[in-house]
Coordinates of N, CA and C in Angstrom, one line a residue:
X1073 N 80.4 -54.2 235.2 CA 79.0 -54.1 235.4 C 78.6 -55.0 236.6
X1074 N 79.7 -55.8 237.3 CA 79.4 -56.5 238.4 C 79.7 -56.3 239.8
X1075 N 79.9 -54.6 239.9 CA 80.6 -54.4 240.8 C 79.4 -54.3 241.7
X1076 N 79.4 -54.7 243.0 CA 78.4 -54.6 244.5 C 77.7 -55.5 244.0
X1077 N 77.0 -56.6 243.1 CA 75.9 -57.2 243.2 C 76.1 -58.2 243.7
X1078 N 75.4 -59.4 244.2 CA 75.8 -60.9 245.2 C 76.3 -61.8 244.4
X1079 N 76.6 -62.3 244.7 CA 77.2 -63.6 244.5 C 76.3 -64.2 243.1
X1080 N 75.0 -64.4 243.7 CA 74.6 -65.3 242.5 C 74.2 -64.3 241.4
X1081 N 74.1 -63.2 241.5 CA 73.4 -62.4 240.0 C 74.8 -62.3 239.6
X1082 N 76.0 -62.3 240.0 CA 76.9 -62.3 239.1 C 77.5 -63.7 238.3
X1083 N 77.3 -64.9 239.4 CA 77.2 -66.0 238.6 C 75.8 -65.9 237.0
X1084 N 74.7 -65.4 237.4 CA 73.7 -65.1 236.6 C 74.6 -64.3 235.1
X1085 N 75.0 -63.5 235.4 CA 75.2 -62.1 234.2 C 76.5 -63.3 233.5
X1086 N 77.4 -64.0 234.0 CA 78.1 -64.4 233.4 C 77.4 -66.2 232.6
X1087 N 76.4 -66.4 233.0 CA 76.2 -67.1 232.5 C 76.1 -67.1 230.4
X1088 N 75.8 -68.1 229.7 CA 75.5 -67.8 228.0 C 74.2 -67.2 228.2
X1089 N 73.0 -67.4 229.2 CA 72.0 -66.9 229.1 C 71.4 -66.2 230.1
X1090 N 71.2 -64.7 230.1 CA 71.2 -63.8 231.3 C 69.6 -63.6 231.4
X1091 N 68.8 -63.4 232.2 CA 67.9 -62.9 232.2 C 67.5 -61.8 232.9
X1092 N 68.0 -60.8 232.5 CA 67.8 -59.5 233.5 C 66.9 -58.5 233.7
X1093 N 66.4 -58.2 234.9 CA 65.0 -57.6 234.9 C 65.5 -55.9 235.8
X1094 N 64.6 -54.6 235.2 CA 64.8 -53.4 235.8 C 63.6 -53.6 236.5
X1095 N 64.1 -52.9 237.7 CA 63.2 -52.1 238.7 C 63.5 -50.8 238.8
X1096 N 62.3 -50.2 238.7 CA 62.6 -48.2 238.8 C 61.2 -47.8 239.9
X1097 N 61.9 -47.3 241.2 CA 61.5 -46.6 242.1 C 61.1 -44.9 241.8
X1098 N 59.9 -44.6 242.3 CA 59.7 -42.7 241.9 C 58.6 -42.5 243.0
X1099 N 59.7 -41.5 243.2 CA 58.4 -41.3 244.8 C 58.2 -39.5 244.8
X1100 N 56.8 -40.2 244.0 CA 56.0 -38.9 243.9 C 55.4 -38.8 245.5
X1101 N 55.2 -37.0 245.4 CA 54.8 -36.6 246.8 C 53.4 -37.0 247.4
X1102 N 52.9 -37.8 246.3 CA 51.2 -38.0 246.8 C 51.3 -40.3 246.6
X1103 N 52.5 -40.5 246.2 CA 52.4 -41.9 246.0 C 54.0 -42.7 245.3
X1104 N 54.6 -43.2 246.2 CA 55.3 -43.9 245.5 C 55.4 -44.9 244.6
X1105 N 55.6 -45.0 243.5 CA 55.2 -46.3 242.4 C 56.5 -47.0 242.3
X1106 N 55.8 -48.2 242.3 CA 57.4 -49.4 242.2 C 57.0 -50.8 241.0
X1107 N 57.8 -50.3 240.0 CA 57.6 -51.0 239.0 C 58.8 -51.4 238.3
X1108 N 58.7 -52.4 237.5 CA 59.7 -53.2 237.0 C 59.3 -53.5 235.4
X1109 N 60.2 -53.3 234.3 CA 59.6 -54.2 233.4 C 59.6 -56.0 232.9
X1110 N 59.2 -56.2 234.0 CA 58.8 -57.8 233.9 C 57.4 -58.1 233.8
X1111 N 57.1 -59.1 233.8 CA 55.5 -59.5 233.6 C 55.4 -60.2 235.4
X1112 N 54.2 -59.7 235.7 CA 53.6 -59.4 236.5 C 54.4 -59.3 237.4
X1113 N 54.2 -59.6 238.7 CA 54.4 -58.9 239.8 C 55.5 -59.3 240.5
X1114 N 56.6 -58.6 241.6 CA 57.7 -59.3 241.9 C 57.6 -58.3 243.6
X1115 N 57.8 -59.6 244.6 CA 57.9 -58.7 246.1 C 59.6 -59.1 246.7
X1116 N 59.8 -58.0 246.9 CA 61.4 -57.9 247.5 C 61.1 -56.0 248.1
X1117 N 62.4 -56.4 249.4 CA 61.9 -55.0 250.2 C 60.8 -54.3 250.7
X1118 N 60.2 -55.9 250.8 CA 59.3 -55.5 251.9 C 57.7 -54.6 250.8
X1119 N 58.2 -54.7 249.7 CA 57.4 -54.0 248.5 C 56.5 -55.0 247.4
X1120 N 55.8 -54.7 246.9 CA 55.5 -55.3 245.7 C 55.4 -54.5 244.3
X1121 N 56.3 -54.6 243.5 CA 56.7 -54.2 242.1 C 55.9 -54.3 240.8
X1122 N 55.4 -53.8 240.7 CA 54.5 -54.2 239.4 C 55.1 -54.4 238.1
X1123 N 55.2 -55.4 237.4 CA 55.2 -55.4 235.9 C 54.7 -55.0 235.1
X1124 N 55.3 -53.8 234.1 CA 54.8 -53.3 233.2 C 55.0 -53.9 231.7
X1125 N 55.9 -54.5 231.3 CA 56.5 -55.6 230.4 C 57.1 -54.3 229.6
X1126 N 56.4 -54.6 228.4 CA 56.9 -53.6 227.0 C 56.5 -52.7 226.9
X1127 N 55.1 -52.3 228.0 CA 54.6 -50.6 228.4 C 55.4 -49.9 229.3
X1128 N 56.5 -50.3 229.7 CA 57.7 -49.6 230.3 C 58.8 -50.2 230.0
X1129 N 59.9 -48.8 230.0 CA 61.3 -49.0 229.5 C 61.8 -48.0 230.1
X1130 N 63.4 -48.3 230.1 CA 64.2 -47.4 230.9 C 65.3 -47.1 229.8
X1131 N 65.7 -46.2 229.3 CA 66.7 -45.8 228.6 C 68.2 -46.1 229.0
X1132 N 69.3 -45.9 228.3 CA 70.5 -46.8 228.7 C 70.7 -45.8 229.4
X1133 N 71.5 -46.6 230.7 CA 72.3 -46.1 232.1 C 74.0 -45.7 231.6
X1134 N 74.1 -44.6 231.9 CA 75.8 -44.1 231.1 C 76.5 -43.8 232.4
X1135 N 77.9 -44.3 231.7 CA 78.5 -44.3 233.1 C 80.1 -44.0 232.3
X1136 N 81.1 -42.9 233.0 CA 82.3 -42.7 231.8 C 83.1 -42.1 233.2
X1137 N 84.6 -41.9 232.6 CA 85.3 -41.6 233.9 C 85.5 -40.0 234.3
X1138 N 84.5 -39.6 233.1 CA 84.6 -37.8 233.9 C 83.5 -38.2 235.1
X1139 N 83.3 -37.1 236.3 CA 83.3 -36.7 237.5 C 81.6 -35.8 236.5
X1140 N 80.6 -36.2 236.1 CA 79.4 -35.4 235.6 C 78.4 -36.2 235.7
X1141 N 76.9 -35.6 235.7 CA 75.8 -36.0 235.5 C 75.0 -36.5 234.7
X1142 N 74.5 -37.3 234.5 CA 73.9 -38.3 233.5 C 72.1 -38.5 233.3
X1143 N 72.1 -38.9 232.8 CA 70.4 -38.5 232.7 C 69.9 -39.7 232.2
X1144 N 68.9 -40.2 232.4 CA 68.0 -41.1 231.6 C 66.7 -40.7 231.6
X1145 N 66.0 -41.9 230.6 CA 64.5 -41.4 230.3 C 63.8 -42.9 231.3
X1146 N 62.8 -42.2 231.8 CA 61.7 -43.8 231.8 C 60.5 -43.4 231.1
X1147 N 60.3 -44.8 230.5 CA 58.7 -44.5 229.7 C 57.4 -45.5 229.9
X1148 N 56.5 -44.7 230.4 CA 55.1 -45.7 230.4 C 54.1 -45.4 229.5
X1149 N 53.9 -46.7 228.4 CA 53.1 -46.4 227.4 C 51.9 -47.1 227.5
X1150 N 50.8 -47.2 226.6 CA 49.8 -48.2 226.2 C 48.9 -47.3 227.8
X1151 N 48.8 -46.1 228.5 CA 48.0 -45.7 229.5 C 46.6 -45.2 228.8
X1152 N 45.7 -44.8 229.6 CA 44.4 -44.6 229.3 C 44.3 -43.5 229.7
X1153 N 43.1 -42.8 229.2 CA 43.6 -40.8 229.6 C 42.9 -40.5 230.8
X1154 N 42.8 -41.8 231.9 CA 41.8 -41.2 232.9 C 43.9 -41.1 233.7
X1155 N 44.9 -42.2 233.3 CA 45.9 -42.0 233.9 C 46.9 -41.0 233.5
X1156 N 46.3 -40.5 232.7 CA 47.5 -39.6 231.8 C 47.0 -38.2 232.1
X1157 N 45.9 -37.9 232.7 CA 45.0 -36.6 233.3 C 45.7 -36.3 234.5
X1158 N 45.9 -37.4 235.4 CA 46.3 -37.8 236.9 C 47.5 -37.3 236.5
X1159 N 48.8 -37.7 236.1 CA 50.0 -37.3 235.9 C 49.7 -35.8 235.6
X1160 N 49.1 -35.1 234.7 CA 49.6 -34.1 234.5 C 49.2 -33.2 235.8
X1161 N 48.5 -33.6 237.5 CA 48.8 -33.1 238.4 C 49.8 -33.1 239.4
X1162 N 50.6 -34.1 239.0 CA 51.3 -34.7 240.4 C 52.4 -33.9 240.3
X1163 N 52.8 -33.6 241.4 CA 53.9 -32.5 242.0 C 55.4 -33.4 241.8
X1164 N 56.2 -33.6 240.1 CA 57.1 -34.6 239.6 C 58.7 -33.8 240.0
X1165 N 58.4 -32.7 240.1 CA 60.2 -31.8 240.1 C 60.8 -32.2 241.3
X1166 N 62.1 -32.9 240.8 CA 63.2 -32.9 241.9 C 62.5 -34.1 242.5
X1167 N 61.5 -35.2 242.4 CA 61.2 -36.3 243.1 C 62.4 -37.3 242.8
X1168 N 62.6 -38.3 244.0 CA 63.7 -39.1 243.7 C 63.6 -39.8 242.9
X1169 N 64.2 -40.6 242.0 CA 64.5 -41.8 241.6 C 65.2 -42.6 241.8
X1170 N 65.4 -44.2 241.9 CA 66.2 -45.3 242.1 C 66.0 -46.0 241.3
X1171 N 66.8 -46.6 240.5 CA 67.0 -47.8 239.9 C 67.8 -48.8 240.0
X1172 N 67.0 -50.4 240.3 CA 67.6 -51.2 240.1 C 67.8 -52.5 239.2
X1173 N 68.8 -53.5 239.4 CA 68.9 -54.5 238.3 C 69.5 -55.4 239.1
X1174 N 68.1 -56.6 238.8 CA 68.6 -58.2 239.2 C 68.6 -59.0 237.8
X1175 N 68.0 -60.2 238.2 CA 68.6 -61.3 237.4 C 67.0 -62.6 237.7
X1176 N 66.5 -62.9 236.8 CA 65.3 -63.9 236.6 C 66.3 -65.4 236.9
X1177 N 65.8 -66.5 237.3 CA 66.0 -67.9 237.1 C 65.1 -68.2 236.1
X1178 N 64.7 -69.8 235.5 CA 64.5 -70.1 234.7 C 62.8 -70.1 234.8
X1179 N 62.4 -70.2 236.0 CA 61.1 -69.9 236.8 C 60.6 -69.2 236.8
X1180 N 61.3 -67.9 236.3 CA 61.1 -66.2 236.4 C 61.1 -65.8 237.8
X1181 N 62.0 -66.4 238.6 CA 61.8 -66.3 240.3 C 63.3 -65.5 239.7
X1182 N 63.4 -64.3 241.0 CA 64.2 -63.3 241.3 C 65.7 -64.4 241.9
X1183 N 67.0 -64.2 241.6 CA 67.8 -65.2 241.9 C 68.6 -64.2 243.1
X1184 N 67.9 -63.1 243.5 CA 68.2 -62.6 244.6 C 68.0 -60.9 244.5
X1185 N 68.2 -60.6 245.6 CA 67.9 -59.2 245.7 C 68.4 -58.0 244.5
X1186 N 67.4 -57.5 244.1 CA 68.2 -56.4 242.5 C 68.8 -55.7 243.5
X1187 N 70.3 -55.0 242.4 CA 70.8 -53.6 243.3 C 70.8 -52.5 242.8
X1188 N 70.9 -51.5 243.4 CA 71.0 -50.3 242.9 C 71.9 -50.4 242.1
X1189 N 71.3 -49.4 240.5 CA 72.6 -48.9 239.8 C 72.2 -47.9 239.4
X1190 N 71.5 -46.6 239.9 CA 71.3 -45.9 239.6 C 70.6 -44.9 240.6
X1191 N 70.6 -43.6 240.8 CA 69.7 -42.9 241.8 C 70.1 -41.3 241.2
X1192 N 68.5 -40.5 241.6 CA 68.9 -39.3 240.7 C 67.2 -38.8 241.4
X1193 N 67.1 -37.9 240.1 CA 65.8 -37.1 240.7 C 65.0 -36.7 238.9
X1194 N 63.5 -36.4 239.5 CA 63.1 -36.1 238.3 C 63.0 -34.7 237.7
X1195 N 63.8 -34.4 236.6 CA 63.7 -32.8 235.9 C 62.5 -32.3 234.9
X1196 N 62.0 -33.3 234.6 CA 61.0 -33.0 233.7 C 60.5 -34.2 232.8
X1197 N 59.0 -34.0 232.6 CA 57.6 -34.9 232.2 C 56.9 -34.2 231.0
X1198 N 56.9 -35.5 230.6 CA 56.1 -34.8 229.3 C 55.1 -36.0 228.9
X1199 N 54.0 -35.9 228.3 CA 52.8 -36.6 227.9 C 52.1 -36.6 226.2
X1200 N 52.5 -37.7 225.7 CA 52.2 -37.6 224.4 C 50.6 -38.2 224.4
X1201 N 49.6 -38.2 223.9 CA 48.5 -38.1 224.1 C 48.0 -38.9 223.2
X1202 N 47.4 -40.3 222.9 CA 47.1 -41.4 222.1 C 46.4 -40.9 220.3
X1203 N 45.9 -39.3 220.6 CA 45.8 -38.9 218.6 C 46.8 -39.0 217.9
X1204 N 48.3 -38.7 218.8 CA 49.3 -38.0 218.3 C 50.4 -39.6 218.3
X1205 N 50.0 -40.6 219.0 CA 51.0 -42.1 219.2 C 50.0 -42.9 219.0
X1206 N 50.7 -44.1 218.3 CA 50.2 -45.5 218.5 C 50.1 -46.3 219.2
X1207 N 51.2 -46.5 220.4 CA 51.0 -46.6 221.6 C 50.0 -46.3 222.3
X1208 N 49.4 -45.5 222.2 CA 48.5 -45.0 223.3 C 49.2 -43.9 223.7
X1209 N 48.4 -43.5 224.9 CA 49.2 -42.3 225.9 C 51.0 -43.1 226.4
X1210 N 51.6 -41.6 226.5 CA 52.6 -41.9 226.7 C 53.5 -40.8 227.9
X1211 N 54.1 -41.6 228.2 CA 54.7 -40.3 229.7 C 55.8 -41.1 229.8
X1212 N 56.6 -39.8 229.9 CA 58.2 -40.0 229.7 C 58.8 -38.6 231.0
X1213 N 59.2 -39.9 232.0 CA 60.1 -38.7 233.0 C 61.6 -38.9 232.5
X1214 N 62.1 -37.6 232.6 CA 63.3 -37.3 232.5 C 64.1 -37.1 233.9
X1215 N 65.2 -38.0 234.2 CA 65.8 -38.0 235.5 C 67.0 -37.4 235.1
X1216 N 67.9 -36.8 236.6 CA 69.1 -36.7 236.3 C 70.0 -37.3 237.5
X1217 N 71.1 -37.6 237.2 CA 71.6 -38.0 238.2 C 71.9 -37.1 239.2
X1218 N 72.3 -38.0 240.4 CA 72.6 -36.6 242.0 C 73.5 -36.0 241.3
X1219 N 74.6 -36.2 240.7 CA 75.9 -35.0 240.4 C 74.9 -34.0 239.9
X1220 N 74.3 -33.7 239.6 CA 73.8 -32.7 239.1 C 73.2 -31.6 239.7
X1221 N 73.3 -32.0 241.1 CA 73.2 -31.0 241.9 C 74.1 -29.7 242.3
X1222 N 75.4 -30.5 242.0 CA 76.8 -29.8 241.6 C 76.7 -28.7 241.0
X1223 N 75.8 -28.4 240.1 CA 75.7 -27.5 238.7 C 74.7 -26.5 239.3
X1224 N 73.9 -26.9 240.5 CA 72.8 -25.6 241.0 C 73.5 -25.1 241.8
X1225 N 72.9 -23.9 241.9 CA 73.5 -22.8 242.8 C 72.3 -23.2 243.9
X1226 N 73.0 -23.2 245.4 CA 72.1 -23.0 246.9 C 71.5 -21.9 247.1
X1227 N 71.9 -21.0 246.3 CA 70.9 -20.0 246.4 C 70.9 -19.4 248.3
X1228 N 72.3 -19.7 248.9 CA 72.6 -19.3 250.4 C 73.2 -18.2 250.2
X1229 N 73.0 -17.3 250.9 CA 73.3 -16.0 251.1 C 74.4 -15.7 252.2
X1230 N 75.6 -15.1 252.3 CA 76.3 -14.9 253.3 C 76.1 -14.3 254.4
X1231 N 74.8 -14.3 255.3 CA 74.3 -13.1 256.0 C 74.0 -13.6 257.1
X1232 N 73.9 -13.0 258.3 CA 73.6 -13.6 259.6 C 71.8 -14.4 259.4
X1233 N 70.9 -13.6 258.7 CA 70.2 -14.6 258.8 C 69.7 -15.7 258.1
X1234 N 70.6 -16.1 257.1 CA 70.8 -17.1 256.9 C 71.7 -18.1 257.3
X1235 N 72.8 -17.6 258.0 CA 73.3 -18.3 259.1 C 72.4 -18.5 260.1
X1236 N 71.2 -18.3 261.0 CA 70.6 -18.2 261.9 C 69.3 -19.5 261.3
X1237 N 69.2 -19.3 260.4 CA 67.9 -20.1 259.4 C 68.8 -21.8 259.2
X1238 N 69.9 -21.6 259.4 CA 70.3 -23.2 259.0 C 71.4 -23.7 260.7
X1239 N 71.7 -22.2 261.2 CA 72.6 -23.2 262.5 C 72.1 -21.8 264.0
X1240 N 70.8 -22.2 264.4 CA 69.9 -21.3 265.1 C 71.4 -21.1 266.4
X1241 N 71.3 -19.8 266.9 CA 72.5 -19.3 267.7 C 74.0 -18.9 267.4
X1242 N 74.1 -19.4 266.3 CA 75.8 -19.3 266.0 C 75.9 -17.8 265.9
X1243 N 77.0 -17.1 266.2 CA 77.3 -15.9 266.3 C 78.3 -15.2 265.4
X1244 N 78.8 -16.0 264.2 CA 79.8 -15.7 263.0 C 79.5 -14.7 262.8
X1245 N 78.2 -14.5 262.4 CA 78.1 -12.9 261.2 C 77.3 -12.4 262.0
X1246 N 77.1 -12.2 263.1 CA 76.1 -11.1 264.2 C 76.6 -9.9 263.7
X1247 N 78.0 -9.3 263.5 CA 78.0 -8.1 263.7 C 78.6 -7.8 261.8
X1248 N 78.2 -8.7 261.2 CA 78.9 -8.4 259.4 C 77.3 -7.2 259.0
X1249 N 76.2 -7.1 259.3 CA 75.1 -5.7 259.1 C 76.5 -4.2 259.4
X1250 N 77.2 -4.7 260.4 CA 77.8 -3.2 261.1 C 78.6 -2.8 260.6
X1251 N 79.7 -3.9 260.1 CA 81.1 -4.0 259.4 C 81.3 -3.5 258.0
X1252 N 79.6 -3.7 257.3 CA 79.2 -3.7 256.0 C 79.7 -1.8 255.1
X1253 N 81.1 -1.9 254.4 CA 81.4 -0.7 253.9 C 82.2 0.1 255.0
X1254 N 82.6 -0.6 255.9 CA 83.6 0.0 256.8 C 85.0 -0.1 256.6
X1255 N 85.6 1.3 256.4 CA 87.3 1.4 256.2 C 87.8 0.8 257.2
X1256 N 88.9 0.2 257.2 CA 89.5 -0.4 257.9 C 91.2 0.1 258.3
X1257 N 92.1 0.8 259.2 CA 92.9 1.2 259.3 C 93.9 -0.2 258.9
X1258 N 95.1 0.0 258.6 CA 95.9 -1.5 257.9 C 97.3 -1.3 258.7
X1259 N 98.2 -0.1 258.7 CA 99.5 -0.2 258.9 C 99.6 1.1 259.7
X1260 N 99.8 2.1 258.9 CA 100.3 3.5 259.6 C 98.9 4.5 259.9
X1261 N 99.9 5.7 260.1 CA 98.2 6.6 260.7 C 98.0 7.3 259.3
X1262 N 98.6 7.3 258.3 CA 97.8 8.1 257.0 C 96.3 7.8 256.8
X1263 N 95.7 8.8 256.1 CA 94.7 8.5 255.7 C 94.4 7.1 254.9
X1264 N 95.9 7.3 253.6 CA 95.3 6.1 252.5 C 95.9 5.4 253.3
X1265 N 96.0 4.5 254.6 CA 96.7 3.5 255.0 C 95.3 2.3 255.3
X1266 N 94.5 2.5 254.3 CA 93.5 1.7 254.8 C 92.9 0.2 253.7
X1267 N 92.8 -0.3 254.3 CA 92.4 -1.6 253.8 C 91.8 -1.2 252.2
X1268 N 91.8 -1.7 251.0 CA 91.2 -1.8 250.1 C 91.8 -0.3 249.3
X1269 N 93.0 0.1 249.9 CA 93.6 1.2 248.7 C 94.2 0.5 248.3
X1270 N 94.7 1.0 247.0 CA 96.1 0.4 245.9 C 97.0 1.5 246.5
X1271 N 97.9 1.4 247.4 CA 98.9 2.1 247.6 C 100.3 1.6 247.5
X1272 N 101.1 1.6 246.7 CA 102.8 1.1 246.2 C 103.5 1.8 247.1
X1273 N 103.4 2.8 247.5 CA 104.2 3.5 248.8 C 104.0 3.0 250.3
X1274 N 102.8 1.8 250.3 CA 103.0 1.7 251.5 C 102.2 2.6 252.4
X1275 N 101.1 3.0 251.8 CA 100.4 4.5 252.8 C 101.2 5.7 253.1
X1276 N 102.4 5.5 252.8 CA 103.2 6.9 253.2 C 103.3 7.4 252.2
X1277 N 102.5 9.0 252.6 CA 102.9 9.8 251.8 C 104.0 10.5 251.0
X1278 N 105.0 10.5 251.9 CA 106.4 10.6 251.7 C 107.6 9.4 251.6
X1279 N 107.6 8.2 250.8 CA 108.2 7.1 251.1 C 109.4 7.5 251.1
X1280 N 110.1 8.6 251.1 CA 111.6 8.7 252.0 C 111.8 9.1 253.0
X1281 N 110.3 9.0 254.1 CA 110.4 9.6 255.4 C 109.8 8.0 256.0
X1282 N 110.3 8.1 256.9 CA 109.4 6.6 258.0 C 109.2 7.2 258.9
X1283 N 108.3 6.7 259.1 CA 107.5 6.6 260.7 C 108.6 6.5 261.9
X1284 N 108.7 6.9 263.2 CA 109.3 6.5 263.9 C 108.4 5.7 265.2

């Protein structure tokens, strides 16, 4: 768990008493929110982080030695429905997420810069609504990690103009419209001597005559 972090948060983590604080970045298309569950406020990167304490939480970070995607939850609870209205317009699919983890001193002063241990994007939001929770309103994004882009299809097409739409001038598939269902001669002058037959004879009609 101490791999990349500085010097002193790892003196920190090993101490008998750790005090560790999340920060979780989400950068919605109309506002980036930078929040941490600490009490009040914390500035690093040029940012200021707001503290949500026990009205936000971040679900456990998984980490195993298959090569796959992982997902976590974040949750903001105890909201009021003029903020829980507002979420249910914000444009959340595919926005990034970052998460990081430093370490409190005894001050509650940051014992140095948090690091990344996590980055991904949002799949899906959902809003439990204060009749239905004790909490209050509640909003829970569902992240996934980047591998998980692995699993979508690009949706790219083999065609000149989609070659032309990502590398403007390249000339690879200019003439694949022309080529498109065209026989192809392969070896001899027979007919079946052409690309895409199953021929065992070799296109010769006669396999105990050869060509000269």
């Amino acid at each position: 768990m101490t791999r990349g972090f500085p010097t002193n948060t790892v003196t920190a983590l090993d101490s008998t008493f750790v005090r560790p604080i999340s920060f979780a970045k989400v950068e919605f298309a109309a506002a980036t929110l930078y929040m941490s569950n600490g009490i009040g406020s914390y500035t690093w990167d040029s940012q200021t982080w707001t503290g949500l304490g026990d009205f936000g939480s971040v679900s456990e970070v998984s980490e195993a030695i298959q090569v796959k995607p992982y997902a976590l939850t974040l949750t903001l609870s105890g909201l009021d429905s003029t903020l829980s209205t507002t979420a249910l317009t914000l444009d959340y699919y595919m926005r990034p997420v970052t998460l990081y983890l430093g370490c409190l001193d005894a001050s509650d002063d940051l014992i140095d810069d948090p690091t990344q241990v996590w980055a991904g994007h949002v799949s899906n939001m959902s809003i439990t609504v204060g009749e239905t929770s004790e909490q209050g309103d509640i909003i829970e994004l569902t992240a996934e990690s980047e591998l998980a882009q692995f699993d979508r299809s690009s949706n790219l097409k083999f065609t000149n103009q989609a070659l032309q739409a990502a590398y403007s001038g390249d000339l690879g598939l200019e003439f694949l419209p022309e080529i498109e269902g065209k026989r192809i001669r392969w070896r001899g002058v027979y007919g079946n001597d052409m690309g895409g037959v199953n021929d065992t004879t070799g296109g010769n009609p006669d396999p105990d005559k050869h060509e000269r």
